Amino acid sequence: MNNKEVKAPSLTDALLPVIALIIMMGSAVYLFGDNSSFGPNQIALLLGTGLAAIIGMKNGHKWKDIEQGIVNGISMALGACLILLAVGSLIGTWMLAGTVPTLIYYGLELLNPSFFYAATCLICAVVAMSIGSSWTTAATVGVALMGVASGMGMSAAIAAGAVISGSYFGDKISPLSETTNLAPAVAGTDLFEHIRYMLWTTIPSFLIALVVFVFLGFNESGDVSAQRIVQMQSLLDDSFTLGWHLLVPLIVLLTLAVKKMPAFPAVSIGALIGAIWAVIFQSDVVVQMAAQGDAPAIGMLKVVWQALYDGVTFSTGDDNLNSLLSRGGMSSMLNTIWLIICAMSFGAVLEKVGLLKRGVTTILRGAKSAGDMISRTILTCIGTNLVTADQYMAIVMPGRMYKQEFEKRGLHQLNLSRSLEDGGTLTSPLIPWNTCGAYMQGVLGVHPFEYIFYAVFNVVSPVLAVIYAYVGIKILRIKPPFDTETKESNA
């Protein structure tokens, strides 16, 4: 392709697909409600992709190049898709093995309704900080805590917000986290300096979140929940063989994560161990679920196999408990993967034909103070999350675009790396069509629009970062060269 034949996109070109997508997404939510993520949003994203491609071809881009850009964009999300499939299998086998029911049972016993939301946030924070993964935390401990919330008759939306708040706080300050390593790498800063500098926004935001969750917990009725807790525990005890030994699959998975094993093989191993545990410790349950006429061994194999690809279905006599336990399998994640593929296609075309860069350049125009730079960087990260549907792109693209500008304005790159996390990492699970938002909905069973205002940490941290920037709190500046020379001559 001859670069001279390609015309730079106008601002109208850049805005048209985004505006069209926003209108279509809004219409999808209005017409289909909670079901908008099960097809309508995907159609909106594909139509937006087509519109962006038409604009690109109008400006001289060839379809083959645009198509290759789509393929490259989708390939960036294939790792996340594999993890999603593995998580689906893990949830299915852990339900069948009694691992998640055991976590729910003991969680119901230990957690007080008045402090449940705050405790949920803290537990997820500790686990995520230990393993460096918000996704793994939400899919394991988070799923169990959602079950506890259901058992206590508490709000699923608030519980999901607490899980996400804790998971992302722990992920953000963990040196094992991919995004925590990616942001300083893009900005050109040291990992541990980056983590220490982030504490100025993350710690206050997390404390605010805990206070909010404690307040929300005080409004829960412990007396009403107590009866429900006893009933739920009784049903779990009747339906499964429970015990601490059933937590071995969880311990193995957390150990593998701490050992820095990649998420896909680690979660896959956890799912297979869950399948083995189901055969060993829940043999009666597995045999009961097997089809009539099958030999015991064949029937158990088919049930476990089905748990891996299509999840499990239980009948405990309680509809709420049935809906909580009857889930999992790779098939449960296919709609989420569909959404991710469509979203990545849209973002890839915007990037390939230069529409995204054109919009970001316009946002940066007129920025003068440190507050302007940091606030616009965070807004750019949020916007990139919205249009590319991927937190990694929301870190890498603004980081590359703004790195030189931060240097020109005498702002230390730690300001940039922290802003990339505050705006890119933390807002990703709040967007339904983002890979993180779609993942959290698939795992926790709550739509992002339901938990968005309860994911307190994720909402407060970017706001606090902007306030810091304009007030001048912990805004590091690069020392002028003569100061360095003076220090060296005095040494």
PDB file of N, CA and C in Angstrom, residues 234-298:
ATOM      1  N   SER A 234     -28.081 -26.167  55.541  1.00  0.00           N
ATOM      2  CA  SER A 234     -28.722 -27.484  55.629  1.00  0.00           C
ATOM      3  C   SER A 234     -28.857 -28.109  54.237  1.00  0.00           C
ATOM      4  N   LEU A 235     -29.270 -27.295  53.252  1.00  0.00           N
ATOM      5  CA  LEU A 235     -29.419 -27.802  51.889  1.00  0.00           C
ATOM      6  C   LEU A 235     -28.072 -28.199  51.294  1.00  0.00           C
ATOM      7  N   LEU A 236     -27.043 -27.419  51.572  1.00  0.00           N
ATOM      8  CA  LEU A 236     -25.709 -27.749  51.072  1.00  0.00           C
ATOM      9  C   LEU A 236     -25.193 -29.038  51.698  1.00  0.00           C
ATOM     10  N   ASP A 237     -25.438 -29.186  52.992  1.00  0.00           N
ATOM     11  CA  ASP A 237     -24.977 -30.378  53.705  1.00  0.00           C
ATOM     12  C   ASP A 237     -25.688 -31.631  53.209  1.00  0.00           C
ATOM     13  N   ASP A 238     -26.963 -31.483  52.848  1.00  0.00           N
ATOM     14  CA  ASP A 238     -27.725 -32.617  52.339  1.00  0.00           C
ATOM     15  C   ASP A 238     -27.324 -32.984  50.912  1.00  0.00           C
ATOM     16  N   SER A 239     -26.874 -31.989  50.152  1.00  0.00           N
ATOM     17  CA  SER A 239     -26.606 -32.207  48.727  1.00  0.00           C
ATOM     18  C   SER A 239     -25.176 -32.635  48.433  1.00  0.00           C
ATOM     19  N   PHE A 240     -24.243 -32.314  49.329  1.00  0.00           N
ATOM     20  CA  PHE A 240     -22.831 -32.591  49.075  1.00  0.00           C
ATOM     21  C   PHE A 240     -22.171 -33.202  50.310  1.00  0.00           C
ATOM     22  N   THR A 241     -21.052 -33.877  50.080  1.00  0.00           N
ATOM     23  CA  THR A 241     -20.157 -34.272  51.162  1.00  0.00           C
ATOM     24  C   THR A 241     -19.161 -33.135  51.340  1.00  0.00           C
ATOM     25  N   LEU A 242     -19.271 -32.386  52.426  1.00  0.00           N
ATOM     26  CA  LEU A 242     -18.486 -31.177  52.613  1.00  0.00           C
ATOM     27  C   LEU A 242     -17.290 -31.430  53.536  1.00  0.00           C
ATOM     28  N   GLY A 243     -16.257 -30.642  53.387  1.00  0.00           N
ATOM     29  CA  GLY A 243     -15.083 -30.757  54.251  1.00  0.00           C
ATOM     30  C   GLY A 243     -13.957 -29.888  53.732  1.00  0.00           C
ATOM     31  N   TRP A 244     -13.001 -29.604  54.621  1.00  0.00           N
ATOM     32  CA  TRP A 244     -11.887 -28.730  54.255  1.00  0.00           C
ATOM     33  C   TRP A 244     -11.011 -29.343  53.159  1.00  0.00           C
ATOM     34  N   HIS A 245     -10.995 -30.692  53.068  1.00  0.00           N
ATOM     35  CA  HIS A 245     -10.177 -31.340  52.041  1.00  0.00           C
ATOM     36  C   HIS A 245     -10.636 -30.988  50.628  1.00  0.00           C
ATOM     37  N   LEU A 246     -11.881 -30.516  50.498  1.00  0.00           N
ATOM     38  CA  LEU A 246     -12.399 -30.139  49.184  1.00  0.00           C
ATOM     39  C   LEU A 246     -11.839 -28.803  48.698  1.00  0.00           C
ATOM     40  N   LEU A 247     -11.085 -28.119  49.547  1.00  0.00           N
ATOM     41  CA  LEU A 247     -10.465 -26.853  49.158  1.00  0.00           C
ATOM     42  C   LEU A 247      -9.094 -27.057  48.518  1.00  0.00           C
ATOM     43  N   VAL A 248      -8.664 -28.299  48.415  1.00  0.00           N
ATOM     44  CA  VAL A 248      -7.352 -28.581  47.809  1.00  0.00           C
ATOM     45  C   VAL A 248      -7.244 -28.026  46.388  1.00  0.00           C
ATOM     46  N   PRO A 249      -8.271 -28.171  45.517  1.00  0.00           N
ATOM     47  CA  PRO A 249      -8.161 -27.582  44.179  1.00  0.00           C
ATOM     48  C   PRO A 249      -7.898 -26.072  44.210  1.00  0.00           C
ATOM     49  N   LEU A 250      -8.532 -25.372  45.152  1.00  0.00           N
ATOM     50  CA  LEU A 250      -8.295 -23.934  45.292  1.00  0.00           C
ATOM     51  C   LEU A 250      -6.869 -23.662  45.733  1.00  0.00           C
ATOM     52  N   ILE A 251      -6.389 -24.425  46.711  1.00  0.00           N
ATOM     53  CA  ILE A 251      -5.023 -24.232  47.214  1.00  0.00           C
ATOM     54  C   ILE A 251      -4.009 -24.476  46.103  1.00  0.00           C
ATOM     55  N   VAL A 252      -4.240 -25.514  45.304  1.00  0.00           N
ATOM     56  CA  VAL A 252      -3.328 -25.813  44.191  1.00  0.00           C
ATOM     57  C   VAL A 252      -3.318 -24.667  43.192  1.00  0.00           C
ATOM     58  N   LEU A 253      -4.500 -24.150  42.852  1.00  0.00           N
ATOM     59  CA  LEU A 253      -4.582 -23.056  41.882  1.00  0.00           C
ATOM     60  C   LEU A 253      -3.876 -21.805  42.391  1.00  0.00           C
ATOM     61  N   LEU A 254      -4.101 -21.455  43.649  1.00  0.00           N
ATOM     62  CA  LEU A 254      -3.449 -20.271  44.209  1.00  0.00           C
ATOM     63  C   LEU A 254      -1.938 -20.470  44.261  1.00  0.00           C
ATOM     64  N   THR A 255      -1.493 -21.670  44.566  1.00  0.00           N
ATOM     65  CA  THR A 255      -0.052 -21.958  44.598  1.00  0.00           C
ATOM     66  C   THR A 255       0.562 -21.800  43.212  1.00  0.00           C
ATOM     67  N   LEU A 256      -0.110 -22.316  42.201  1.00  0.00           N
ATOM     68  CA  LEU A 256       0.384 -22.188  40.826  1.00  0.00           C
ATOM     69  C   LEU A 256       0.454 -20.722  40.405  1.00  0.00           C
ATOM     70  N   ALA A 257      -0.544 -19.951  40.835  1.00  0.00           N
ATOM     71  CA  ALA A 257      -0.547 -18.523  40.490  1.00  0.00           C
ATOM     72  C   ALA A 257       0.609 -17.794  41.161  1.00  0.00           C
ATOM     73  N   VAL A 258       0.852 -18.111  42.433  1.00  0.00           N
ATOM     74  CA  VAL A 258       1.967 -17.489  43.160  1.00  0.00           C
ATOM     75  C   VAL A 258       3.298 -17.880  42.520  1.00  0.00           C
ATOM     76  N   LYS A 259       3.375 -19.088  41.987  1.00  0.00           N
ATOM     77  CA  LYS A 259       4.590 -19.567  41.317  1.00  0.00           C
ATOM     78  C   LYS A 259       4.734 -18.981  39.908  1.00  0.00           C
ATOM     79  N   LYS A 260       3.806 -18.090  39.551  1.00  0.00           N
ATOM     80  CA  LYS A 260       3.828 -17.369  38.277  1.00  0.00           C
ATOM     81  C   LYS A 260       3.553 -18.262  37.068  1.00  0.00           C
ATOM     82  N   MET A 261       2.849 -19.363  37.282  1.00  0.00           N
ATOM     83  CA  MET A 261       2.417 -20.143  36.133  1.00  0.00           C
ATOM     84  C   MET A 261       1.374 -19.329  35.369  1.00  0.00           C
ATOM     85  N   PRO A 262       1.439 -19.280  34.039  1.00  0.00           N
ATOM     86  CA  PRO A 262       0.442 -18.544  33.255  1.00  0.00           C
ATOM     87  C   PRO A 262      -0.978 -18.970  33.591  1.00  0.00           C
ATOM     88  N   ALA A 263      -1.914 -18.042  33.439  1.00  0.00           N
ATOM     89  CA  ALA A 263      -3.278 -18.271  33.914  1.00  0.00           C
ATOM     90  C   ALA A 263      -3.963 -19.442  33.222  1.00  0.00           C
ATOM     91  N   PHE A 264      -3.809 -19.570  31.901  1.00  0.00           N
ATOM     92  CA  PHE A 264      -4.541 -20.625  31.188  1.00  0.00           C
ATOM     93  C   PHE A 264      -4.172 -22.033  31.663  1.00  0.00           C
ATOM     94  N   PRO A 265      -2.898 -22.400  31.689  1.00  0.00           N
ATOM     95  CA  PRO A 265      -2.580 -23.747  32.198  1.00  0.00           C
ATOM     96  C   PRO A 265      -2.902 -23.909  33.676  1.00  0.00           C
ATOM     97  N   ALA A 266      -2.719 -22.846  34.475  1.00  0.00           N
ATOM     98  CA  ALA A 266      -3.010 -22.947  35.910  1.00  0.00           C
ATOM     99  C   ALA A 266      -4.489 -23.221  36.156  1.00  0.00           C
ATOM    100  N   VAL A 267      -5.350 -22.461  35.487  1.00  0.00           N
ATOM    101  CA  VAL A 267      -6.794 -22.649  35.658  1.00  0.00           C
ATOM    102  C   VAL A 267      -7.221 -24.003  35.098  1.00  0.00           C
ATOM    103  N   SER A 268      -6.608 -24.418  33.983  1.00  0.00           N
ATOM    104  CA  SER A 268      -6.941 -25.727  33.395  1.00  0.00           C
ATOM    105  C   SER A 268      -6.589 -26.855  34.353  1.00  0.00           C
ATOM    106  N   ILE A 269      -5.430 -26.759  34.987  1.00  0.00           N
ATOM    107  CA  ILE A 269      -5.036 -27.766  35.978  1.00  0.00           C
ATOM    108  C   ILE A 269      -6.018 -27.772  37.147  1.00  0.00           C
ATOM    109  N   GLY A 270      -6.410 -26.575  37.597  1.00  0.00           N
ATOM    110  CA  GLY A 270      -7.392 -26.482  38.671  1.00  0.00           C
ATOM    111  C   GLY A 270      -8.708 -27.143  38.301  1.00  0.00           C
ATOM    112  N   ALA A 271      -9.134 -26.979  37.035  1.00  0.00           N
ATOM    113  CA  ALA A 271     -10.378 -27.606  36.575  1.00  0.00           C
ATOM    114  C   ALA A 271     -10.261 -29.118  36.557  1.00  0.00           C
ATOM    115  N   LEU A 272      -9.131 -29.642  36.113  1.00  0.00           N
ATOM    116  CA  LEU A 272      -8.935 -31.100  36.059  1.00  0.00           C
ATOM    117  C   LEU A 272      -8.861 -31.706  37.453  1.00  0.00           C
ATOM    118  N   ILE A 273      -8.205 -30.989  38.378  1.00  0.00           N
ATOM    119  CA  ILE A 273      -8.162 -31.479  39.761  1.00  0.00           C
ATOM    120  C   ILE A 273      -9.573 -31.503  40.343  1.00  0.00           C
ATOM    121  N   GLY A 274     -10.363 -30.486  40.001  1.00  0.00           N
ATOM    122  CA  GLY A 274     -11.754 -30.471  40.441  1.00  0.00           C
ATOM    123  C   GLY A 274     -12.519 -31.673  39.920  1.00  0.00           C
ATOM    124  N   ALA A 275     -12.262 -32.078  38.667  1.00  0.00           N
ATOM    125  CA  ALA A 275     -12.924 -33.245  38.091  1.00  0.00           C
ATOM    126  C   ALA A 275     -12.537 -34.510  38.853  1.00  0.00           C
ATOM    127  N   ILE A 276     -11.263 -34.644  39.174  1.00  0.00           N
ATOM    128  CA  ILE A 276     -10.791 -35.813  39.933  1.00  0.00           C
ATOM    129  C   ILE A 276     -11.410 -35.833  41.329  1.00  0.00           C
ATOM    130  N   TRP A 277     -11.457 -34.657  41.970  1.00  0.00           N
ATOM    131  CA  TRP A 277     -12.040 -34.554  43.312  1.00  0.00           C
ATOM    132  C   TRP A 277     -13.529 -34.913  43.299  1.00  0.00           C
ATOM    133  N   ALA A 278     -14.212 -34.557  42.204  1.00  0.00           N
ATOM    134  CA  ALA A 278     -15.637 -34.886  42.092  1.00  0.00           C
ATOM    135  C   ALA A 278     -15.845 -36.395  42.084  1.00  0.00           C
ATOM    136  N   VAL A 279     -15.015 -37.105  41.334  1.00  0.00           N
ATOM    137  CA  VAL A 279     -15.136 -38.560  41.249  1.00  0.00           C
ATOM    138  C   VAL A 279     -14.802 -39.211  42.594  1.00  0.00           C
ATOM    139  N   ILE A 280     -13.792 -38.674  43.285  1.00  0.00           N
ATOM    140  CA  ILE A 280     -13.339 -39.291  44.535  1.00  0.00           C
ATOM    141  C   ILE A 280     -14.287 -38.986  45.696  1.00  0.00           C
ATOM    142  N   PHE A 281     -14.665 -37.709  45.849  1.00  0.00           N
ATOM    143  CA  PHE A 281     -15.367 -37.291  47.072  1.00  0.00           C
ATOM    144  C   PHE A 281     -16.862 -37.040  46.889  1.00  0.00           C
ATOM    145  N   GLN A 282     -17.343 -36.922  45.652  1.00  0.00           N
ATOM    146  CA  GLN A 282     -18.774 -36.701  45.422  1.00  0.00           C
ATOM    147  C   GLN A 282     -19.336 -37.799  44.526  1.00  0.00           C
ATOM    148  N   SER A 283     -18.844 -39.010  44.708  1.00  0.00           N
ATOM    149  CA  SER A 283     -19.245 -40.116  43.823  1.00  0.00           C
ATOM    150  C   SER A 283     -20.752 -40.351  43.847  1.00  0.00           C
ATOM    151  N   ASP A 284     -21.375 -40.226  45.024  1.00  0.00           N
ATOM    152  CA  ASP A 284     -22.825 -40.428  45.116  1.00  0.00           C
ATOM    153  C   ASP A 284     -23.571 -39.390  44.290  1.00  0.00           C
ATOM    154  N   VAL A 285     -23.135 -38.144  44.379  1.00  0.00           N
ATOM    155  CA  VAL A 285     -23.772 -37.063  43.623  1.00  0.00           C
ATOM    156  C   VAL A 285     -23.598 -37.293  42.128  1.00  0.00           C
ATOM    157  N   VAL A 286     -22.380 -37.673  41.732  1.00  0.00           N
ATOM    158  CA  VAL A 286     -22.086 -37.879  40.311  1.00  0.00           C
ATOM    159  C   VAL A 286     -22.903 -39.041  39.758  1.00  0.00           C
ATOM    160  N   VAL A 287     -22.997 -40.125  40.514  1.00  0.00           N
ATOM    161  CA  VAL A 287     -23.764 -41.290  40.067  1.00  0.00           C
ATOM    162  C   VAL A 287     -25.240 -40.928  39.923  1.00  0.00           C
ATOM    163  N   GLN A 288     -25.783 -40.152  40.855  1.00  0.00           N
ATOM    164  CA  GLN A 288     -27.187 -39.733  40.772  1.00  0.00           C
ATOM    165  C   GLN A 288     -27.450 -38.894  39.532  1.00  0.00           C
ATOM    166  N   MET A 289     -26.454 -38.123  39.093  1.00  0.00           N
ATOM    167  CA  MET A 289     -26.627 -37.259  37.927  1.00  0.00           C
ATOM    168  C   MET A 289     -26.430 -38.010  36.619  1.00  0.00           C
ATOM    169  N   ALA A 290     -25.873 -39.222  36.682  1.00  0.00           N
ATOM    170  CA  ALA A 290     -25.625 -40.005  35.475  1.00  0.00           C
ATOM    171  C   ALA A 290     -26.938 -40.499  34.868  1.00  0.00           C
ATOM    172  N   ALA A 291     -26.919 -40.717  33.557  1.00  0.00           N
ATOM    173  CA  ALA A 291     -28.115 -41.184  32.857  1.00  0.00           C
ATOM    174  C   ALA A 291     -28.440 -42.619  33.260  1.00  0.00           C
ATOM    175  N   GLN A 292     -29.735 -42.921  33.323  1.00  0.00           N
ATOM    176  CA  GLN A 292     -30.159 -44.276  33.665  1.00  0.00           C
ATOM    177  C   GLN A 292     -29.704 -45.259  32.583  1.00  0.00           C
ATOM    178  N   GLY A 293     -29.256 -46.406  33.028  1.00  0.00           N
ATOM    179  CA  GLY A 293     -28.820 -47.431  32.084  1.00  0.00           C
ATOM    180  C   GLY A 293     -27.325 -47.450  31.855  1.00  0.00           C
ATOM    181  N   ASP A 294     -26.637 -46.343  32.192  1.00  0.00           N
ATOM    182  CA  ASP A 294     -25.189 -46.311  32.032  1.00  0.00           C
ATOM    183  C   ASP A 294     -24.520 -47.088  33.158  1.00  0.00           C
ATOM    184  N   ALA A 295     -23.440 -47.772  32.834  1.00  0.00           N
ATOM    185  CA  ALA A 295     -22.632 -48.398  33.873  1.00  0.00           C
ATOM    186  C   ALA A 295     -22.063 -47.309  34.761  1.00  0.00           C
ATOM    187  N   PRO A 296     -21.866 -47.575  36.077  1.00  0.00           N
ATOM    188  CA  PRO A 296     -21.401 -46.518  36.994  1.00  0.00           C
ATOM    189  C   PRO A 296     -20.171 -45.761  36.504  1.00  0.00           C
ATOM    190  N   ALA A 297     -19.173 -46.498  36.028  1.00  0.00           N
ATOM    191  CA  ALA A 297     -17.934 -45.839  35.586  1.00  0.00           C
ATOM    192  C   ALA A 297     -18.189 -44.956  34.370  1.00  0.00           C
ATOM    193  N   ILE A 298     -18.967 -45.487  33.399  1.00  0.00           N
ATOM    194  CA  ILE A 298     -19.276 -44.706  32.195  1.00  0.00           C
ATOM    195  C   ILE A 298     -20.113 -43.489  32.555  1.00  0.00           C
TER     196      ILE A 298
END
